[in-house]
mmCIF file of C-alpha atoms and ligand atoms in Angstrom:
data_model
loop_
_atom_site.group_PDB
_atom_site.id
_atom_site.type_symbol
_atom_site.label_atom_id
_atom_site.label_comp_id
_atom_site.label_asym_id
_atom_site.label_seq_id
_atom_site.Cartn_x
_atom_site.Cartn_y
_atom_site.Cartn_z
ATOM 1 C CA UNK A 12 9.034 180.211 -124.306
ATOM 2 C CA UNK A 13 8.634 183.474 -122.379
ATOM 3 C CA UNK A 14 11.055 184.146 -119.521
ATOM 4 C CA UNK A 15 8.245 184.536 -116.979
ATOM 5 C CA UNK A 16 6.921 181.135 -117.930
ATOM 6 C CA UNK A 17 10.427 179.696 -117.506
ATOM 7 C CA UNK A 18 10.654 181.306 -114.067
ATOM 8 C CA UNK A 19 7.412 179.691 -113.012
ATOM 9 C CA UNK A 20 8.597 176.341 -114.236
ATOM 10 C CA UNK A 21 11.576 176.575 -111.916
ATOM 11 C CA UNK A 22 9.376 176.908 -108.837
ATOM 12 C CA UNK A 23 7.200 174.242 -107.288
ATOM 13 C CA UNK A 24 5.297 173.348 -104.165
ATOM 14 C CA UNK A 25 6.189 170.134 -102.345
ATOM 15 C CA UNK A 26 3.831 168.119 -100.215
ATOM 16 C CA UNK A 27 6.057 167.731 -97.194
ATOM 17 C CA UNK A 28 5.086 165.146 -94.576
ATOM 18 C CA UNK A 29 8.146 165.619 -92.427
ATOM 19 C CA UNK A 30 9.325 162.094 -93.255
ATOM 20 C CA UNK A 31 12.282 160.827 -95.221
ATOM 21 C CA UNK A 32 10.663 160.390 -98.630
ATOM 22 C CA UNK A 33 9.365 163.907 -98.863
ATOM 23 C CA UNK A 34 12.614 165.505 -97.680
ATOM 24 C CA UNK A 35 14.499 163.390 -100.243
ATOM 25 C CA UNK A 36 12.124 164.501 -102.988
ATOM 26 C CA UNK A 37 12.676 168.145 -102.044
ATOM 27 C CA UNK A 38 16.466 167.791 -101.889
ATOM 28 C CA UNK A 39 16.601 166.045 -105.258
ATOM 29 C CA UNK A 40 14.601 168.816 -106.880
ATOM 30 C CA UNK A 41 16.682 171.524 -105.233
ATOM 31 C CA UNK A 42 19.838 169.778 -106.370
ATOM 32 C CA UNK A 43 18.416 169.881 -109.897
ATOM 33 C CA UNK A 44 18.130 173.666 -109.616
ATOM 34 C CA UNK A 45 14.474 174.185 -108.681
ATOM 35 C CA UNK A 46 13.039 176.402 -105.996
ATOM 36 C CA UNK A 47 10.819 174.236 -103.836
ATOM 37 C CA UNK A 48 8.379 175.523 -101.238
ATOM 38 C CA UNK A 49 7.526 172.820 -98.688
ATOM 39 C CA UNK A 50 3.881 172.596 -97.658
ATOM 40 C CA UNK A 51 2.874 170.601 -94.595
ATOM 41 C CA UNK A 52 -0.835 169.883 -94.368
ATOM 42 C CA UNK A 53 -1.880 169.539 -90.772
ATOM 43 C CA UNK A 54 -5.042 167.539 -90.175
ATOM 44 C CA UNK A 55 -6.317 166.800 -86.670
ATOM 45 C CA UNK A 56 -5.462 163.163 -87.394
ATOM 46 C CA UNK A 57 -1.834 163.624 -88.328
ATOM 47 C CA UNK A 58 -0.286 162.781 -84.989
ATOM 48 C CA UNK A 59 -0.537 163.402 -81.319
ATOM 49 C CA UNK A 60 1.301 166.657 -81.854
ATOM 50 C CA UNK A 61 0.023 170.190 -82.339
ATOM 51 C CA UNK A 62 1.280 172.555 -85.078
ATOM 52 C CA UNK A 63 3.696 174.386 -82.776
ATOM 53 C CA UNK A 64 5.292 171.097 -81.704
ATOM 54 C CA UNK A 65 5.521 170.074 -85.341
ATOM 55 C CA UNK A 66 7.344 173.284 -86.212
ATOM 56 C CA UNK A 67 9.773 172.614 -83.362
ATOM 57 C CA UNK A 68 10.309 169.073 -84.614
ATOM 58 C CA UNK A 69 11.125 170.364 -88.116
ATOM 59 C CA UNK A 70 13.661 172.763 -86.624
ATOM 60 C CA UNK A 71 15.375 170.001 -84.670
ATOM 61 C CA UNK A 72 15.320 167.567 -87.605
ATOM 62 C CA UNK A 73 16.077 169.776 -90.573
ATOM 63 C CA UNK A 74 17.392 173.053 -89.131
ATOM 64 C CA UNK A 75 15.837 176.466 -88.594
ATOM 65 C CA UNK A 76 16.419 177.739 -92.100
ATOM 66 C CA UNK A 77 14.498 174.871 -93.696
ATOM 67 C CA UNK A 78 11.761 174.835 -91.022
ATOM 68 C CA UNK A 79 11.125 178.557 -91.553
ATOM 69 C CA UNK A 80 10.330 177.863 -95.194
ATOM 70 C CA UNK A 81 7.690 175.241 -94.439
ATOM 71 C CA UNK A 82 4.134 176.469 -94.862
ATOM 72 C CA UNK A 83 1.845 174.768 -92.346
ATOM 73 C CA UNK A 84 -1.715 174.580 -93.614
ATOM 74 C CA UNK A 85 -4.323 173.547 -91.050
ATOM 75 C CA UNK A 86 -7.365 171.802 -92.471
ATOM 76 C CA UNK A 87 -10.913 172.686 -91.460
ATOM 77 C CA UNK A 88 -14.485 171.509 -91.775
ATOM 78 C CA UNK A 89 -14.088 170.441 -95.425
ATOM 79 C CA UNK A 90 -11.502 167.835 -94.459
ATOM 80 C CA UNK A 91 -13.660 166.499 -91.624
ATOM 81 C CA UNK A 92 -16.569 166.100 -94.039
ATOM 82 C CA UNK A 93 -14.332 164.145 -96.381
ATOM 83 C CA UNK A 94 -13.332 161.753 -93.579
ATOM 84 C CA UNK A 95 -16.971 161.308 -92.581
ATOM 85 C CA UNK A 96 -18.089 160.480 -96.099
ATOM 86 C CA UNK A 97 -15.253 159.627 -98.483
ATOM 87 C CA UNK A 98 -16.228 159.317 -102.130
ATOM 88 C CA UNK A 99 -13.716 156.549 -102.699
ATOM 89 C CA UNK A 100 -14.196 154.725 -99.423
ATOM 90 C CA UNK A 101 -11.895 153.746 -96.593
ATOM 91 C CA UNK A 102 -8.756 151.651 -96.390
ATOM 92 C CA UNK A 103 -8.366 149.021 -93.677
ATOM 93 C CA UNK A 104 -9.379 151.460 -90.953
ATOM 94 C CA UNK A 105 -11.017 154.884 -91.126
ATOM 95 C CA UNK A 106 -8.370 156.108 -93.578
ATOM 96 C CA UNK A 107 -9.916 157.628 -96.707
ATOM 97 C CA UNK A 108 -6.535 157.735 -98.461
ATOM 98 C CA UNK A 109 -7.691 158.380 -102.022
ATOM 99 C CA UNK A 110 -9.979 161.261 -101.081
ATOM 100 C CA UNK A 111 -7.354 162.558 -98.701
ATOM 101 C CA UNK A 112 -4.617 162.593 -101.347
ATOM 102 C CA UNK A 113 -6.912 164.390 -103.765
ATOM 103 C CA UNK A 114 -7.603 166.940 -101.050
ATOM 104 C CA UNK A 115 -3.860 167.356 -100.342
ATOM 105 C CA UNK A 116 -3.039 167.821 -104.021
ATOM 106 C CA UNK A 117 -5.877 170.274 -104.529
ATOM 107 C CA UNK A 118 -4.654 172.259 -101.532
ATOM 108 C CA UNK A 119 -1.100 172.198 -102.892
ATOM 109 C CA UNK A 120 -2.405 173.306 -106.289
ATOM 110 C CA UNK A 121 -4.020 176.370 -104.727
ATOM 111 C CA UNK A 122 -0.768 177.354 -103.015
ATOM 112 C CA UNK A 123 1.115 176.613 -106.217
ATOM 113 C CA UNK A 124 -0.995 179.098 -108.154
ATOM 114 C CA UNK A 125 -0.876 181.715 -105.389
ATOM 115 C CA UNK A 126 2.911 181.490 -105.093
ATOM 116 C CA UNK A 127 3.576 181.445 -108.793
ATOM 117 C CA UNK A 128 4.784 177.850 -109.053
ATOM 118 C CA UNK A 129 4.124 175.441 -111.891
ATOM 119 C CA UNK A 130 4.208 171.965 -110.389
ATOM 120 C CA UNK A 131 3.749 169.940 -107.214
ATOM 121 C CA UNK A 132 6.387 167.580 -105.857
ATOM 122 C CA UNK A 133 5.550 164.517 -103.790
ATOM 123 C CA UNK A 134 7.701 161.888 -102.095
ATOM 124 C CA UNK A 135 5.550 159.071 -103.458
ATOM 125 C CA UNK A 136 7.229 155.804 -104.306
ATOM 126 C CA UNK A 137 5.417 153.478 -106.615
ATOM 127 C CA UNK A 138 4.242 150.295 -104.890
ATOM 128 C CA UNK A 139 5.346 151.395 -101.452
ATOM 129 C CA UNK A 140 2.122 151.581 -99.514
ATOM 130 C CA UNK A 141 -1.484 150.513 -99.709
ATOM 131 C CA UNK A 142 -4.262 151.652 -101.982
ATOM 132 C CA UNK A 143 -3.164 155.220 -102.532
ATOM 133 C CA UNK A 144 0.262 154.317 -103.896
ATOM 134 C CA UNK A 145 -0.827 151.845 -106.566
ATOM 135 C CA UNK A 146 -0.284 153.241 -110.012
ATOM 136 C CA UNK A 147 -3.954 153.242 -111.056
ATOM 137 C CA UNK A 148 -4.881 155.014 -107.824
ATOM 138 C CA UNK A 149 -2.087 157.536 -108.294
ATOM 139 C CA UNK A 150 -3.366 158.438 -111.770
ATOM 140 C CA UNK A 151 -6.916 158.717 -110.523
ATOM 141 C CA UNK A 152 -5.811 161.024 -107.705
ATOM 142 C CA UNK A 153 -3.772 163.171 -110.074
ATOM 143 C CA UNK A 154 -6.657 163.517 -112.516
ATOM 144 C CA UNK A 155 -9.229 164.274 -109.817
ATOM 145 C CA UNK A 156 -7.024 166.989 -108.387
ATOM 146 C CA UNK A 157 -6.723 168.714 -111.753
ATOM 147 C CA UNK A 158 -2.929 168.382 -111.784
ATOM 148 C CA UNK A 159 -2.420 165.921 -114.620
ATOM 149 C CA UNK A 160 1.171 166.206 -115.825
ATOM 150 C CA UNK A 161 2.084 168.601 -113.038
ATOM 151 C CA UNK A 162 2.855 166.186 -110.220
ATOM 152 C CA UNK A 163 6.564 165.434 -110.053
ATOM 153 C CA UNK A 164 7.671 162.346 -108.119
ATOM 154 C CA UNK A 165 11.449 162.525 -108.032
ATOM 155 C CA UNK A 166 11.888 159.180 -106.234
ATOM 156 C CA UNK A 167 9.985 157.179 -108.850
ATOM 157 C CA UNK A 168 10.207 159.517 -111.821
ATOM 158 C CA UNK A 169 11.014 156.886 -114.423
ATOM 159 C CA UNK A 170 7.841 154.906 -113.661
ATOM 160 C CA UNK A 171 5.562 157.779 -114.607
ATOM 161 C CA UNK A 172 4.679 159.600 -117.805
ATOM 162 C CA UNK A 173 6.581 162.756 -118.604
ATOM 163 C CA UNK A 174 5.596 165.791 -116.579
ATOM 164 C CA UNK A 175 5.521 169.432 -117.579
ATOM 165 C CA UNK A 176 9.195 169.681 -116.535
ATOM 166 C CA UNK A 177 10.423 166.962 -118.878
ATOM 167 C CA UNK A 178 8.252 168.213 -121.679
ATOM 168 C CA UNK A 179 10.020 171.553 -121.361
ATOM 169 C CA UNK A 180 13.454 169.953 -121.177
ATOM 170 C CA UNK A 181 14.083 171.054 -117.590
ATOM 171 C CA UNK A 182 14.866 167.668 -116.113
ATOM 172 C CA UNK A 183 16.323 164.422 -117.297
ATOM 173 C CA UNK A 184 14.790 161.367 -115.676
ATOM 174 C CA UNK A 185 18.065 159.504 -115.866
ATOM 175 C CA UNK A 186 19.424 161.887 -113.217
ATOM 176 C CA UNK A 187 16.846 160.688 -110.691
ATOM 177 C CA UNK A 188 16.629 157.402 -108.777
ATOM 178 C CA UNK A 189 14.113 154.773 -109.868
ATOM 179 C CA UNK A 190 12.749 153.562 -106.587
ATOM 180 C CA UNK A 191 9.845 151.163 -106.321
ATOM 181 C CA UNK A 192 8.442 148.881 -103.646
ATOM 182 C CA UNK A 193 8.657 148.745 -99.898
ATOM 183 C CA UNK A 194 12.376 148.222 -99.372
ATOM 184 C CA UNK A 195 13.776 151.416 -97.832
ATOM 185 C CA UNK A 196 17.432 150.670 -98.520
ATOM 186 C CA UNK A 197 17.718 152.954 -101.552
ATOM 187 C CA UNK A 198 16.149 155.836 -99.659
ATOM 188 C CA UNK A 199 18.540 155.347 -96.745
ATOM 189 C CA UNK A 200 21.556 155.274 -99.105
ATOM 190 C CA UNK A 201 20.279 158.365 -100.847
ATOM 191 C CA UNK A 202 19.790 160.136 -97.507
ATOM 192 C CA UNK A 203 23.413 159.436 -96.619
ATOM 193 C CA UNK A 204 24.574 160.758 -99.985
ATOM 194 C CA UNK A 205 22.479 163.902 -99.687
ATOM 195 C CA UNK A 206 23.707 164.510 -96.142
ATOM 196 C CA UNK A 207 20.330 163.994 -94.475
ATOM 197 C CA UNK A 208 21.096 162.641 -91.041
ATOM 198 C CA UNK A 209 17.905 163.159 -89.084
ATOM 199 C CA UNK A 210 14.442 162.078 -90.037
ATOM 200 C CA UNK A 211 11.545 160.428 -88.215
ATOM 201 C CA UNK A 212 10.852 156.757 -88.794
ATOM 202 C CA UNK A 213 8.226 156.041 -91.473
ATOM 203 C CA UNK A 214 4.598 155.626 -90.480
ATOM 204 C CA UNK A 215 3.465 156.653 -87.010
ATOM 205 C CA UNK A 216 1.961 159.738 -88.643
ATOM 206 C CA UNK A 217 -1.678 159.421 -89.547
ATOM 207 C CA UNK A 218 -3.957 158.156 -86.810
ATOM 208 C CA UNK A 219 -6.670 157.253 -89.302
ATOM 209 C CA UNK A 220 -4.667 154.130 -90.147
ATOM 210 C CA UNK A 221 -4.535 153.095 -86.497
ATOM 211 C CA UNK A 222 -7.179 150.472 -85.603
ATOM 212 C CA UNK A 223 -7.405 151.600 -81.963
ATOM 213 C CA UNK A 224 -7.863 155.243 -82.864
ATOM 214 C CA UNK A 225 -10.344 154.376 -85.615
ATOM 215 C CA UNK A 226 -12.567 152.576 -83.141
ATOM 216 C CA UNK A 227 -12.460 155.615 -80.818
ATOM 217 C CA UNK A 228 -13.317 157.803 -83.765
ATOM 218 C CA UNK A 229 -16.345 155.660 -84.567
ATOM 219 C CA UNK A 230 -17.774 156.664 -81.172
ATOM 220 C CA UNK A 231 -17.609 160.321 -82.239
ATOM 221 C CA UNK A 232 -19.101 159.492 -85.632
ATOM 222 C CA UNK A 233 -22.007 157.570 -84.135
ATOM 223 C CA UNK A 234 -22.708 160.255 -81.550
ATOM 224 C CA UNK A 235 -22.536 163.121 -84.058
ATOM 225 C CA UNK A 236 -19.533 164.595 -82.251
ATOM 226 C CA UNK A 237 -17.140 164.670 -85.176
ATOM 227 C CA UNK A 238 -15.477 167.984 -84.367
ATOM 228 C CA UNK A 239 -11.829 169.014 -84.263
ATOM 229 C CA UNK A 240 -11.830 169.605 -80.507
ATOM 230 C CA UNK A 241 -13.175 166.119 -79.738
ATOM 231 C CA UNK A 242 -10.889 164.472 -82.274
ATOM 232 C CA UNK A 243 -7.919 165.986 -80.446
ATOM 233 C CA UNK A 244 -9.374 164.972 -77.094
ATOM 234 C CA UNK A 245 -9.707 161.268 -77.880
ATOM 235 C CA UNK A 246 -6.039 161.090 -78.848
ATOM 236 C CA UNK A 247 -5.148 161.021 -75.179
ATOM 237 C CA UNK A 248 -6.150 159.003 -72.151
ATOM 238 C CA UNK A 249 -8.741 156.318 -71.498
ATOM 239 C CA UNK A 250 -11.960 156.737 -73.424
ATOM 240 C CA UNK A 251 -14.908 155.883 -71.182
ATOM 241 C CA UNK A 252 -18.303 155.448 -72.786
ATOM 242 C CA UNK A 253 -20.532 155.012 -69.769
ATOM 243 C CA UNK A 254 -22.986 157.561 -68.411
ATOM 244 C CA UNK A 255 -21.751 159.829 -71.189
ATOM 245 C CA UNK A 256 -18.383 160.068 -72.938
ATOM 246 C CA UNK A 257 -15.259 160.934 -70.979
ATOM 247 C CA UNK A 258 -11.502 160.875 -71.415
ATOM 248 C CA UNK A 259 -9.430 160.126 -68.328
ATOM 249 C CA UNK A 260 -5.736 161.076 -68.450
ATOM 250 C CA UNK A 261 -3.309 158.241 -67.715
ATOM 251 C CA UNK A 262 -0.287 160.250 -66.692
ATOM 252 C CA UNK A 263 0.885 163.775 -66.122
ATOM 253 C CA UNK A 264 1.721 164.351 -69.763
ATOM 254 C CA UNK A 265 -1.897 163.531 -70.683
ATOM 255 C CA UNK A 266 -3.110 165.788 -67.843
ATOM 256 C CA UNK A 267 -1.178 168.615 -69.481
ATOM 257 C CA UNK A 268 -2.529 167.796 -72.948
ATOM 258 C CA UNK A 269 -6.141 167.858 -71.721
ATOM 259 C CA UNK A 270 -5.513 171.150 -69.933
ATOM 260 C CA UNK A 271 -3.997 172.529 -73.129
ATOM 261 C CA UNK A 272 -7.156 171.490 -75.003
ATOM 262 C CA UNK A 273 -9.279 173.164 -72.338
ATOM 263 C CA UNK A 274 -7.387 176.376 -72.988
ATOM 264 C CA UNK A 275 -7.296 176.003 -76.746
ATOM 265 C CA UNK A 276 -10.857 174.815 -77.410
ATOM 266 C CA UNK A 277 -12.617 175.575 -74.163
ATOM 267 C CA UNK A 278 -13.557 171.928 -73.646
ATOM 268 C CA UNK A 279 -15.111 171.069 -70.270
ATOM 269 C CA UNK A 280 -12.543 169.409 -68.057
ATOM 270 C CA UNK A 281 -12.640 168.195 -64.482
ATOM 271 C CA UNK A 282 -9.456 169.152 -62.628
ATOM 272 C CA UNK A 283 -9.203 167.299 -59.302
ATOM 273 C CA UNK A 284 -8.141 169.063 -56.109
ATOM 274 C CA UNK A 285 -6.408 165.827 -55.092
ATOM 275 C CA UNK A 286 -3.572 164.034 -56.875
ATOM 276 C CA UNK A 287 -5.604 162.380 -59.606
ATOM 277 C CA UNK A 288 -6.214 162.372 -63.338
ATOM 278 C CA UNK A 289 -7.768 165.243 -65.261
ATOM 279 C CA UNK A 290 -10.996 164.142 -66.983
ATOM 280 C CA UNK A 291 -12.389 165.675 -70.171
ATOM 281 C CA UNK A 292 -16.163 165.626 -70.478
ATOM 282 C CA UNK A 293 -17.109 165.087 -74.101
ATOM 283 C CA UNK A 294 -20.688 164.445 -73.131
ATOM 284 C CA UNK A 295 -21.861 163.996 -69.553
ATOM 285 C CA UNK A 296 -21.728 165.454 -66.064
ATOM 286 C CA UNK A 297 -18.879 166.981 -64.047
ATOM 287 C CA UNK A 298 -20.004 164.964 -61.026
ATOM 288 C CA UNK A 299 -19.447 161.723 -62.917
ATOM 289 C CA UNK A 300 -16.082 163.006 -64.181
ATOM 290 C CA UNK A 301 -15.101 163.530 -60.555
ATOM 291 C CA UNK A 302 -16.076 159.933 -59.730
ATOM 292 C CA UNK A 303 -13.964 158.728 -62.639
ATOM 293 C CA UNK A 304 -11.004 160.772 -61.500
ATOM 294 C CA UNK A 305 -11.387 159.233 -58.040
ATOM 295 C CA UNK A 306 -11.603 155.752 -59.506
ATOM 296 C CA UNK A 307 -8.211 156.040 -61.186
ATOM 297 C CA UNK A 308 -6.175 157.297 -58.244
ATOM 298 C CA UNK A 309 -5.424 156.149 -54.747
ATOM 299 C CA UNK A 310 -5.223 159.737 -53.519
ATOM 300 C CA UNK A 311 -8.959 160.438 -53.532
ATOM 301 C CA UNK A 312 -10.581 160.573 -50.112
ATOM 302 C CA UNK A 313 -14.252 160.133 -51.112
HETATM 303 S S1 SF4 B 30 -2.633 157.815 -94.325
HETATM 304 FE FE1 SF4 B 30 -3.883 159.495 -93.541
HETATM 305 S S2 SF4 B 30 -2.859 161.361 -94.237
HETATM 306 FE FE2 SF4 B 30 -2.070 159.666 -95.469
HETATM 307 S S3 SF4 B 30 -3.368 159.619 -97.262
HETATM 308 FE FE3 SF4 B 30 -4.245 158.186 -95.818
HETATM 309 S S4 SF4 B 30 -5.776 159.357 -94.702
HETATM 310 FE FE4 SF4 B 30 -4.419 160.837 -95.716
#
């Protein structure tokens, strides 16, 4: 094999979610001598945080040096279209996990090629979660993304066919853990052994799996308002569908978030001149937003 080819085989992209499994997968590969570039794919559904806050969280969890290496890719219209009309359908809520994973892998594949890598690492554990982590689904996702044989899953390596790395004699599956199922004990032991002390709790990430958020999202879908700015807006406050569509902040933190969205996306927002909640107007009238703000405070004179 040519040296350049060897060099490429020592570099990979990792789908990094910020959680324990993906950091473990990265550490295991680095320990095995590979250069891994972490890629975090930010969708408007990922959490109630914005990319800057996410970067800060990575710094506090994993240190500045690691956080600086993380590429944050923000999704656009193509991802929204996928959520609106998934080819492979939804999970329990509005989570199109199979389509989403294909999208993530395809995105990682593009970065992989651009950065001269040869494989994509994921923190997937066989049998851990719902439909997207069943083996048949995993194979389908891999095939659809055009990465057959190039997706390395260090946590469950022995349950999968050989990848490009084994075929080239660069890793030995016996050196990797064989994790399967939902029990997190092995991951926690491994984290201790690899010196990983801080990591967020699993789940709590993607709002598409949240029944409450999914029902809010259906309002946007039905009203043809499925846009990034409105998706961010309905993450906060009380959603009022009456005389239009409004979001009323419930506390000062939500006031600040709505004001941030006003600045970021120029969304119309009612800011009271009394001590009351900020109201975002997704569709409707400022006058009605003022009435709503009044309704949810005792400091309104009118
Ligand atoms: S939980 Fe959300 S981010 Fe994860 S695969 Fe499903 S839709 Fe995508």
